Coordinates of C-alpha atoms in Angstrom, one line a residue:
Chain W
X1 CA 88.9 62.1 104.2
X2 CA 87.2 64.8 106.5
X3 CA 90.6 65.7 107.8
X4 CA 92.5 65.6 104.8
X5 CA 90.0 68.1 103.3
X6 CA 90.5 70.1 106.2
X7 CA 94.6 70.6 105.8
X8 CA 94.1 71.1 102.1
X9 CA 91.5 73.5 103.1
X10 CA 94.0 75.5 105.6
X11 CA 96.9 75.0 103.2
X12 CA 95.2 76.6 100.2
X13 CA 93.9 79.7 102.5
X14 CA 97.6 80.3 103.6
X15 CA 98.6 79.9 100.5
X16 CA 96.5 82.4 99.3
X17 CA 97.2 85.1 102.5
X18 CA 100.8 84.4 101.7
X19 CA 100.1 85.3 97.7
X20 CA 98.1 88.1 99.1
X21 CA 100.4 89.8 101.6
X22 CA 103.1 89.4 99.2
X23 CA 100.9 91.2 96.2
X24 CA 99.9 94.3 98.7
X25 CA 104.1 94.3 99.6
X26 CA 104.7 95.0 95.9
X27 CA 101.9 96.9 95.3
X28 CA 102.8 99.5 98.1
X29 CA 106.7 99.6 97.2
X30 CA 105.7 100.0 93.3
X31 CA 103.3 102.8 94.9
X32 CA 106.5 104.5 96.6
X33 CA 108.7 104.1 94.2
X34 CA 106.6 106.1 92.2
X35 CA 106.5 108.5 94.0
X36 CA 110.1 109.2 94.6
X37 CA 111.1 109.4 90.7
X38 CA 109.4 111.9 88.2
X39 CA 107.1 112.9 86.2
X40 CA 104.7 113.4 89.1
X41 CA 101.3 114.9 88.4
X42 CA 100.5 117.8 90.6
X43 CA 97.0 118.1 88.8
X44 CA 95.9 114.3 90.6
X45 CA 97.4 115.0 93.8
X46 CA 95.6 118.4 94.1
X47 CA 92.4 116.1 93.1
X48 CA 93.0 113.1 95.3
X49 CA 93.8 115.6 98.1
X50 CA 90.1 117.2 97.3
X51 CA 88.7 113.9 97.5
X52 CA 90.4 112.1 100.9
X53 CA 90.8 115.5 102.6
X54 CA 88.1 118.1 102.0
X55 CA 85.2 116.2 101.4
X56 CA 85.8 114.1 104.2
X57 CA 86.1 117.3 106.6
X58 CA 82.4 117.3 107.8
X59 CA 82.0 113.7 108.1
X60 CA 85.2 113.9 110.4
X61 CA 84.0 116.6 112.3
X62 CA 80.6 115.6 113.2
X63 CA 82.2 112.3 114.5
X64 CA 85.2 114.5 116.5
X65 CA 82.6 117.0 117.6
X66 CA 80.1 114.2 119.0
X67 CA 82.9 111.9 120.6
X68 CA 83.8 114.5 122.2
X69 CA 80.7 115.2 124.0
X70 CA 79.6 111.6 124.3
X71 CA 83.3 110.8 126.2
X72 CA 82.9 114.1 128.2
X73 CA 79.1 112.7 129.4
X74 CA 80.0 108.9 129.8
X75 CA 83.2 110.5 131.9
X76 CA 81.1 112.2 134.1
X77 CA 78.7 109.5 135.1
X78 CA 81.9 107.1 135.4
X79 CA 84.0 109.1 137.9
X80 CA 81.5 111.2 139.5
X81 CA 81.1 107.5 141.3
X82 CA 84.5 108.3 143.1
X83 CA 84.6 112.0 142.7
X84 CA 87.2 112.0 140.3
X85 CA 84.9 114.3 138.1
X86 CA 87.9 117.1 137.7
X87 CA 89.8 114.7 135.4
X88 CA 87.0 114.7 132.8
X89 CA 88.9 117.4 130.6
X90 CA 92.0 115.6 131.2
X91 CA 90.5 112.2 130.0
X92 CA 88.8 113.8 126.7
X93 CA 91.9 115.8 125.7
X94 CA 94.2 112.7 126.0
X95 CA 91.5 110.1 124.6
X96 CA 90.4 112.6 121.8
X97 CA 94.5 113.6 120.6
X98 CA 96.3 109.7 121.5
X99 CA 93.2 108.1 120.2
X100 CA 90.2 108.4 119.3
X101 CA 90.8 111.2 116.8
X102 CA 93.3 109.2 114.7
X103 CA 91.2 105.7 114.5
X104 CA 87.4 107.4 114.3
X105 CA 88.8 109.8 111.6
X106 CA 90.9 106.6 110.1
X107 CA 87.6 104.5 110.0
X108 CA 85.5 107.4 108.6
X109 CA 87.5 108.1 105.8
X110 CA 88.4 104.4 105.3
X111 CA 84.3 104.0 104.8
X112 CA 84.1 107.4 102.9
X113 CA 87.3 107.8 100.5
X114 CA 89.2 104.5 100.9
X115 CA 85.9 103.1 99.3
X116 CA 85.3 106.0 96.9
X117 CA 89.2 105.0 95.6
X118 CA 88.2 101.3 95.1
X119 CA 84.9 102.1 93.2
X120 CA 87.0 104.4 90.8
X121 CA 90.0 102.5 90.5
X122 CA 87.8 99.2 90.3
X123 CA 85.2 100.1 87.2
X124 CA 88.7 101.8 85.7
X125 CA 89.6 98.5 85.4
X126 CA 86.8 96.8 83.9
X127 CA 86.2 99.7 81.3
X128 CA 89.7 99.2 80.0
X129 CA 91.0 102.7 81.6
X130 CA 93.5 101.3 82.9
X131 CA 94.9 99.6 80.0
X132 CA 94.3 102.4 78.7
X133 CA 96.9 104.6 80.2
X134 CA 99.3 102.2 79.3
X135 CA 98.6 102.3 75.7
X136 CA 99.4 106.2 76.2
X137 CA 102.6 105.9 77.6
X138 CA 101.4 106.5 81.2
X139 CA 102.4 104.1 83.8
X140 CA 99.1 103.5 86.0
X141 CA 100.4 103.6 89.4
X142 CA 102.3 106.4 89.0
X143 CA 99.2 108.4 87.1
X144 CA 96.5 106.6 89.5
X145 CA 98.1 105.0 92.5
X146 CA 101.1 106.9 93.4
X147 CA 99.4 110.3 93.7
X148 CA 96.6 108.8 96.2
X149 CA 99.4 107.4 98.5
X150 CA 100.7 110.6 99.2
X151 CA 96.9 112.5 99.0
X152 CA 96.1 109.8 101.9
X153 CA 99.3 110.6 104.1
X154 CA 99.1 114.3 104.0
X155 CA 95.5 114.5 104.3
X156 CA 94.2 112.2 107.0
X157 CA 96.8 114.1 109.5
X158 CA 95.5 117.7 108.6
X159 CA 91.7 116.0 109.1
X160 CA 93.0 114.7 113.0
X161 CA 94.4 118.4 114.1
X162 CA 90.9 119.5 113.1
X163 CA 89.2 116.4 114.9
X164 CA 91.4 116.8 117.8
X165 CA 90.2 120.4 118.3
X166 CA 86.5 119.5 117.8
X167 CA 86.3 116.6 119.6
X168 CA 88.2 118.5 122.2
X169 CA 85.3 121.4 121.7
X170 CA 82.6 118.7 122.4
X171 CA 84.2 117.8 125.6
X172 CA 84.6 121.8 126.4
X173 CA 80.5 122.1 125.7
X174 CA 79.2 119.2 127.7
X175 CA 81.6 119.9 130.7
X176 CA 80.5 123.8 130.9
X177 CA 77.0 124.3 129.8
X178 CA 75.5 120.9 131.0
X179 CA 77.9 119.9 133.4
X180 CA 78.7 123.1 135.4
X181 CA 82.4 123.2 135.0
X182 CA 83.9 126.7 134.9
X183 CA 85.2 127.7 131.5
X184 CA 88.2 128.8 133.0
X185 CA 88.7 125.9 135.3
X186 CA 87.6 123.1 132.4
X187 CA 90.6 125.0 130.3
X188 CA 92.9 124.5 132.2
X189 CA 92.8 121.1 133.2
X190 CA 92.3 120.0 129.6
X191 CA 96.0 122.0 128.6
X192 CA 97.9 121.7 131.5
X193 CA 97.4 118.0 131.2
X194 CA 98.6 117.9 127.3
X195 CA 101.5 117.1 125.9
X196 CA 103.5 118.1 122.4
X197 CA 103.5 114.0 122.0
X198 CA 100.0 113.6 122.6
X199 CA 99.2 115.5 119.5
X200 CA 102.1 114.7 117.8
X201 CA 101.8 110.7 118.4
X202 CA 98.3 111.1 116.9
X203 CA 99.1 112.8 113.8
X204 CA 101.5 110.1 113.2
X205 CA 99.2 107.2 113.8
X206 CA 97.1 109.1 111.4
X207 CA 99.7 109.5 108.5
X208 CA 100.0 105.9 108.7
X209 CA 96.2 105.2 108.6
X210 CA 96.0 107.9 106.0
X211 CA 98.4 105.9 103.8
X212 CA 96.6 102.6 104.5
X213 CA 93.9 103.7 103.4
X214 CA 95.0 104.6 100.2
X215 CA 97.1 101.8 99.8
X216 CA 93.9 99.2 100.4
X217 CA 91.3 101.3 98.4
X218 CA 94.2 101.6 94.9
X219 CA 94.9 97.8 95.9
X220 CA 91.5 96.2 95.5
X221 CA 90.4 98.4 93.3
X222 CA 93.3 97.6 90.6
X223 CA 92.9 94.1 91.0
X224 CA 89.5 94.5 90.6
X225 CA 88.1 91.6 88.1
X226 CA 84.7 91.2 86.4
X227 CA 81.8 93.8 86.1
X228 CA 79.5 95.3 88.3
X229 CA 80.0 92.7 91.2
X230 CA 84.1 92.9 91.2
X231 CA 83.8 96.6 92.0
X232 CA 81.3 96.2 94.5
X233 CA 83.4 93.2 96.1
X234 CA 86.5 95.4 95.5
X235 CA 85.0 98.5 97.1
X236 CA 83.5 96.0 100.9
X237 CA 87.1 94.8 100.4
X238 CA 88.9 97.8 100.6
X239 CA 86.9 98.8 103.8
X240 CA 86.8 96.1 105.7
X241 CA 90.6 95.3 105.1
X242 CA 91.9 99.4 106.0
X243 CA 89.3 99.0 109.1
X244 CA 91.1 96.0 110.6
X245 CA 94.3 97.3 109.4
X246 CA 93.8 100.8 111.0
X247 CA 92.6 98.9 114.3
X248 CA 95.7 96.5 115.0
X249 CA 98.2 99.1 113.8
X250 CA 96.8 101.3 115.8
X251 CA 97.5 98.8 118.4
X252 CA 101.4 98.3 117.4
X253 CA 101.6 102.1 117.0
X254 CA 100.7 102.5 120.6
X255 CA 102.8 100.4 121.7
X256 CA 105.6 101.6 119.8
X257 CA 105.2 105.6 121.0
X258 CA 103.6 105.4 124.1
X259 CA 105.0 102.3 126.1
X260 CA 108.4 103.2 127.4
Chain M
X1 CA 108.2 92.2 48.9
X2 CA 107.0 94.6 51.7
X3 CA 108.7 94.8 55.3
X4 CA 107.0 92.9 58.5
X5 CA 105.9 95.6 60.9
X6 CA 104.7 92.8 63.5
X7 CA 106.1 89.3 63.3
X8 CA 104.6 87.1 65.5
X9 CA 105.5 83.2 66.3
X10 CA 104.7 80.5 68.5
X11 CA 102.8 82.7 70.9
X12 CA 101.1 81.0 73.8
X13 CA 99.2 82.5 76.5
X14 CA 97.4 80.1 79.3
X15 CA 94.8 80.9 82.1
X16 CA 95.0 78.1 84.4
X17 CA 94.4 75.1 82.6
X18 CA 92.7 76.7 79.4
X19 CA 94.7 77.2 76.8
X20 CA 94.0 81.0 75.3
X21 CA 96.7 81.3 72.3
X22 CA 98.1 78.0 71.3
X23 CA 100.9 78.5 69.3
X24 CA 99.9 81.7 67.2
X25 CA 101.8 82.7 64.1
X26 CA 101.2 86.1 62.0
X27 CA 102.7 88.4 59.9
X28 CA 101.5 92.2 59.6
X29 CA 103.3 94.1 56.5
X30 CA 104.1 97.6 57.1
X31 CA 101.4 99.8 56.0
X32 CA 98.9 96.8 56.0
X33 CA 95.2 96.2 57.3
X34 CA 95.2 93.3 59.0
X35 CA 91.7 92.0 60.5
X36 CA 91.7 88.9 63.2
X37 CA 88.2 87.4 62.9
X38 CA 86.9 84.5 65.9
X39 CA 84.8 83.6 67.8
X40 CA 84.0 85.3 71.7
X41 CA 86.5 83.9 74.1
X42 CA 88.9 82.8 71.5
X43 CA 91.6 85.2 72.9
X44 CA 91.8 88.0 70.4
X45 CA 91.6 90.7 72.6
X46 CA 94.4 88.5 74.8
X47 CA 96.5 88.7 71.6
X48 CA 96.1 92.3 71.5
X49 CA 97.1 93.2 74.8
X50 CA 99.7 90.6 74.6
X51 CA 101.4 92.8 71.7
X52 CA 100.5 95.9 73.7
X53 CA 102.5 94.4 76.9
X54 CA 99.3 94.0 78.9
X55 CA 99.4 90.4 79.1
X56 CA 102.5 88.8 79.6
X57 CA 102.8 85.8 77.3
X58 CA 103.7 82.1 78.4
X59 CA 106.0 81.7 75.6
X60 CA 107.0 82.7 71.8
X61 CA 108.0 86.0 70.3
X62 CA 106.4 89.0 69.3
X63 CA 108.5 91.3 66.7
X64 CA 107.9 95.3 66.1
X65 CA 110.6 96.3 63.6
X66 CA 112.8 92.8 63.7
X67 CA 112.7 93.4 67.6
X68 CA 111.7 90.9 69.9
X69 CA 109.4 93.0 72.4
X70 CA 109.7 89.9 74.9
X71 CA 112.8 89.8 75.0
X72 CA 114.0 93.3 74.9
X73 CA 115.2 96.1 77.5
X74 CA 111.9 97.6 79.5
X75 CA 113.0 100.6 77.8
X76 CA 113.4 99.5 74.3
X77 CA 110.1 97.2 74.4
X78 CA 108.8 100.4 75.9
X79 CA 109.8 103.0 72.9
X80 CA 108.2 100.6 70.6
X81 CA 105.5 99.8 71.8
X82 CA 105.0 104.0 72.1
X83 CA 104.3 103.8 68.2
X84 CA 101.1 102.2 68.9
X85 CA 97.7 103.4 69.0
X86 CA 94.4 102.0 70.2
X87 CA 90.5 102.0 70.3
X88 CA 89.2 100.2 72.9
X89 CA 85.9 98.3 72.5
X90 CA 84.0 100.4 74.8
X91 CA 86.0 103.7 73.9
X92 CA 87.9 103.4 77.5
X93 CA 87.6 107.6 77.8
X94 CA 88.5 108.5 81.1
X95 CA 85.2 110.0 83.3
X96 CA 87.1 111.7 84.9
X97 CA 88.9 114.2 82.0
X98 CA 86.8 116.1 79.5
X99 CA 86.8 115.1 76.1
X100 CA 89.7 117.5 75.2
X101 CA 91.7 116.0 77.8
X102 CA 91.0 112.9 76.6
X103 CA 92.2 113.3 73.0
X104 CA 94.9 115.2 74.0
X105 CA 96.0 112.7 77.2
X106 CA 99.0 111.4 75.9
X107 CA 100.4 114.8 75.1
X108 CA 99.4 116.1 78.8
X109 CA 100.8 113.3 80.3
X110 CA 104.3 113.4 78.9
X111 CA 104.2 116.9 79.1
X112 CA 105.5 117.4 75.6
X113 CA 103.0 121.1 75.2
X114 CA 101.7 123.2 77.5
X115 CA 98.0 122.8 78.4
X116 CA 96.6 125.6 76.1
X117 CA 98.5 124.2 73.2
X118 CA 97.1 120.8 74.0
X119 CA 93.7 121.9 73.9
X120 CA 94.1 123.1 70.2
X121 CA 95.5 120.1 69.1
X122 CA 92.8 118.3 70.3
X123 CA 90.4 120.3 68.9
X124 CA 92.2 119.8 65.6
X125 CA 92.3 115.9 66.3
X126 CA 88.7 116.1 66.9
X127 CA 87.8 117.7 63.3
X128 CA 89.6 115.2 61.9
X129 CA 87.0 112.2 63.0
X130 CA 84.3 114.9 62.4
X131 CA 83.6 116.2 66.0
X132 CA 83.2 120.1 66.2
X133 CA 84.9 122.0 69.0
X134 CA 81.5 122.1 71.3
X135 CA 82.4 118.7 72.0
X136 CA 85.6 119.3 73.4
X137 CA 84.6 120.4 76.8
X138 CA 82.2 117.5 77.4
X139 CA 82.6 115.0 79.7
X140 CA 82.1 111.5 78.2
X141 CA 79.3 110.3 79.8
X142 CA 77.6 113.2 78.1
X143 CA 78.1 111.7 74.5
X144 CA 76.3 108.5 72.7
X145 CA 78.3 105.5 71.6
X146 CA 79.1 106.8 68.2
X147 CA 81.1 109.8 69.4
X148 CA 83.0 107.9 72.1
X149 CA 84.1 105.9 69.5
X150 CA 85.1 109.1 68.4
X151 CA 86.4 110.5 70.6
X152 CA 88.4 107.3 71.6
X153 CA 89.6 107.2 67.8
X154 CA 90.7 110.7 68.2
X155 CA 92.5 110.0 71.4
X156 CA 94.0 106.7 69.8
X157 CA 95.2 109.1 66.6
X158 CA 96.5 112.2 68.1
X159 CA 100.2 111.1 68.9
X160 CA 100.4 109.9 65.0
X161 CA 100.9 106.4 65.3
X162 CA 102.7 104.3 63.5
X163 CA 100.6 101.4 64.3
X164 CA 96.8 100.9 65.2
X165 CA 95.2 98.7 66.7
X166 CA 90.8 98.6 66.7
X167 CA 89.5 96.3 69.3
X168 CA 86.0 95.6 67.6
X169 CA 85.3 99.0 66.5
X170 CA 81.8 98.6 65.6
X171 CA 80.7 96.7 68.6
X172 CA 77.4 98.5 69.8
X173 CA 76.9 100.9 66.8
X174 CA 73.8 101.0 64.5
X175 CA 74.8 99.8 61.0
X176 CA 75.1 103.3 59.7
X177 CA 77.5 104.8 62.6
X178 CA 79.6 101.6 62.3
X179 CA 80.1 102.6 58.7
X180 CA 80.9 105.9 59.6
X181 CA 83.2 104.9 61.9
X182 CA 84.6 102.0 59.8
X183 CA 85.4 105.2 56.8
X184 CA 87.1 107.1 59.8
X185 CA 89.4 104.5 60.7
X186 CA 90.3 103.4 57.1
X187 CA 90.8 107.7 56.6
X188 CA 93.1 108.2 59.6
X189 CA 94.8 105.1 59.0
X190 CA 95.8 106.4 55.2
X191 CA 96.5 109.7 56.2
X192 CA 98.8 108.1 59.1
X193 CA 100.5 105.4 56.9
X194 CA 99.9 103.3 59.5
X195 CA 99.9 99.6 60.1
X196 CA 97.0 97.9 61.5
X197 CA 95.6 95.3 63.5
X198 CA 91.4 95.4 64.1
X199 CA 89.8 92.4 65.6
X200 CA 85.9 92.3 65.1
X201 CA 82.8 90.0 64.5
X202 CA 81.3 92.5 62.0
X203 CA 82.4 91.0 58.7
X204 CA 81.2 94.4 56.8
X205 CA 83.7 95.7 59.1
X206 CA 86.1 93.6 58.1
X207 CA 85.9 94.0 54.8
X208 CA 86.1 97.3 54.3
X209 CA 89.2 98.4 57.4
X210 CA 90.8 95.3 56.2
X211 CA 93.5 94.6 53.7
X212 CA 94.5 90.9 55.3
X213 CA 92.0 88.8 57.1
X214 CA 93.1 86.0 59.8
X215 CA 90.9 83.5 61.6
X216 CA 91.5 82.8 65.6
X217 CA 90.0 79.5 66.4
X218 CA 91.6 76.9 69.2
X219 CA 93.9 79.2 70.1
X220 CA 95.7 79.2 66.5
X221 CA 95.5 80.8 63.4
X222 CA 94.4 78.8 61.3
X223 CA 93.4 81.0 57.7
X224 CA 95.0 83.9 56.2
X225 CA 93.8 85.7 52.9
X226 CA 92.9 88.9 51.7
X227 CA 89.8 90.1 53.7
X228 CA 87.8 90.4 50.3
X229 CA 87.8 86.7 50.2
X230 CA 86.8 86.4 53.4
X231 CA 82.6 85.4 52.2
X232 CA 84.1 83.4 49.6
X233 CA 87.2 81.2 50.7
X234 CA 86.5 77.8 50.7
X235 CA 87.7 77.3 54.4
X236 CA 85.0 75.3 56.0
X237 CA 86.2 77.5 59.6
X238 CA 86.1 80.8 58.0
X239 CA 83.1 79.8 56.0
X240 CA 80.6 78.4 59.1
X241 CA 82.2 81.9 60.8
X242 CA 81.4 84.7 58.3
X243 CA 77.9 83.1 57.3
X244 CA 77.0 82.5 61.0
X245 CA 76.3 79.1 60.5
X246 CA 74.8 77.3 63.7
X247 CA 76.3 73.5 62.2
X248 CA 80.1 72.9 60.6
X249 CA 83.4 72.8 62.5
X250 CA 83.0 74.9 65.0
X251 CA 81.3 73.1 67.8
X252 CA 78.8 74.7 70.1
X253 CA 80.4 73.2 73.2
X254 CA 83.7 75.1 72.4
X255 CA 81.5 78.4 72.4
X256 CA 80.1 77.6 76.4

């Protein structure tokens, strides 16, 4: 009986991925659609660009600004052990842009606007706002989801370029005023190592995270069920599923631009 | 004899295994009050949302005009649905918009006036449920539970409706406010000529937005009558309901 329990167990929770993959499929080409076909509404794309880009900015750029440093450091104590201490600003530029930029500013905004967007969307849900919208002759995921979609794309890669050049700053800081390294000399190894790619690879790992994490945050938030509890299980949802997402895409996406 | 605005047969809604709507059957005559009394749980606010298009029905038919909504082109089901208004319980204002915004969402949204010109007719929207123009550049969560009502009335009003539909309007009110409100909604509705559907506990409520009373229990309808007979009918359902009786027909363990 133990076993039997067991495959109806494993049947019913791929059952239920299966259910739930094909939900988020719909979700995100309903998401698309709408935003190919008018009306649009410039007014919640300005506002969901506010939200995922501008208020994420110093969140983003303490993390850039401190990775930077921290890689720059652990680099230094790494290959000073085979006096290979002149590729430090090599190794931060290249980890910071193919990166580190993309996933740490991916899972910050993941934690700070993907769950922001589940909260909102989620007690819209169970206050009727949603229904609401329809009743007014506004489709929901045009008015709600569709404008966030595109917020999330645009914005995350506009948040990398700016953690690309911190975290790159931490790197410069550590290497020349605790490290010694010539401004000059640090400089120049960190650009004539860099590549167009390198940057450009990263800001389109970063659209894709960007879009992600809008597309997780709408998602659980309007399916979100029940009170108080649903939008707080919506909003850990939301999270946890962009974080994993952001981590094995970035995986695929690696493999994709960088292995020839 | 009066034309049906909103014919409704044989509508059935499950959840899993429970059985929400069971077979519902109601008639709303143009121009006509029509109150659905029951019991929490007993699906009126499913039978609302299933004539709004929230809730996709298992089976039956639900007519707006001699149109099957169900059955009809996404667009047509969509233009009439577009003649209907509608309170939500808790008011359903956005937090996000100001009250002005609010009223005047529907008009913003489909971009019919410029923002400006929106803003007046809101203003003018909320005179008309008795809210001064101060109010219009509040945010909801600055106003009490009388003047979201309000306000969601106002919203629910502002594209002239030709039906309405009050999803227990005096829920959460003091006596007095849900009065007030109740003579708001009976006003607007006049004004509008507009057919209505209000579902509600209250039966002071009842009686006075009503024209046409119906009782939801087990999923059916099983009473119809004017809503000034609904403290007299002999019904033994109806009766137990409107008196609040704790013994009679309906059983306590349907009401877990």
């Amino acid at each position: 009986m133990r076993l039997l329990d067991a495959v109806a167990w494993l049947g019913a929770f791929v059952l239920a991925m299966v259910e739930y993959v094909g939900e988020l499929a719909v979700f995100a080409l309903a998401g698309v659609s709408h935003l190919l076909l008018p009306p649009y509404f410039p007014r919640q794309i300005g506002r969901a660009f506010m939200e995922i880009g501008y208020f994420s900015l110093p969140v983003v750029a303490l993390t850039a600004l401190f990775t930077g440093m921290v890689l720059a450091l652990q680099s230094y104590t790494g290959f000073s052990r085979f006096g290979a201490e002149s590729a430090i600003a090599s190794v931060v530029v290249l980890s910071v842009t193919r990166e580190l930029g993309p996933v740490l500013a991916g899972l910050m905004v993941s934690g700070r606007a993907g769950a922001a967007m589940a909260a909102e969307l989620g007690t819209m849900r169970v206050t009727d706002q949603i229904d609401a919208l329809s009743t007014l002759s506004t489709d929901p995921m045009k008015y709600l989801v569709a404008p966030r979609l595109l917020a999330g794309t645009i914005a995350l890669p506009l948040l990398v370029l700016l953690a690309d050049i911190l975290g790159v700053m931490g790197g410069y800081l550590v290497g020349v005023y605790k490290l010694g390294f010539s401004s000059g000399g640090y400089l120049t190894s960190t650009f004539s190592n860099l590549e167009a790619q390198d940057v450009i690879s990263g800001l389109i790992k970063a659209a894709v995270f960007g879009f992600v994490i809008a597309l997780m945050g709408c998602f659980n938030g309007y399916r979100s069920r029940g009170g108080a509890q649903g939008v707080g299980a919506a909003t850990t949802s939301a999270v946890v599923s962009a974080s994993i997402l952001i981590l094995a895409l970035d995986y695929v996406l690696t493999q994709v631009l960088f292995v020839k | 004899m009066s034309k049906l605005k909103i014919r409704i047969r044989g509508l059935k809604k499950y959840f899993g295994p429970k059985k929400v709507l069971d077979g519902i059957d109601l008639d709303v005559e143009t121009g006509t009050g029509m109150v659905v009394i029951g019991g929490s749980g007993t699906g009126k606010s499913v039978l609302l949302k299933s004539i709004l298009g929230l809730i996709t029905p298992d089976e039956g038919s639900i007519e707006i005009d001699g149109i099957d909504v169900l059955k009809a082109p996404v667009r047509d089901a969509r233009a009439l649905r577009q003649q209907i208004g509608m309170l939500f319980q808790n008011g359903a204002l956005f937090d996000s918009l100001q009250v002005w915004e609010n009223v005047a969402f529907g008009l913003l949204a489909q971009k019919k006036v410029s923002r400006v010109k929106a803003r007046d007719v809101a203003v003018e929207v909320l005179a008309q449920v008795g809210l001064g123009a101060d109010v219009a550049r509040l945010s909801p969560s600055e106003l009490s539970g009388g003047m979201q009502k309000r306000v969601g009335l106002a919203r629910a009003i502002a594209a002239r409706p030709a039906i309405m539909f009050f999803d227990e309007p005096t829920t959460g009110l003091d006596p007095i406010m849900g009065a007030v409100i109740d003579e708001l909604i009976v006003d607007c509705v006049k004004k509008l000529g507009s057919t209505s559907i209000a579902i509600t506990h209250d039966m002071a409520s009842a009686q006075r937005i009503g024209d046409m009373a119906a009782m939801l229990y087990e999923g059916q309808i099983t009473w119809t009558g004017p809503a000034e007979e609904l403290l007299t009918t002999t019904d033994p359902v109806v009766d137990q309901f409107t008196h609040g009786r704790a013994h009679g027909p309906i059983k306590m363990a349907l009401r877990k």
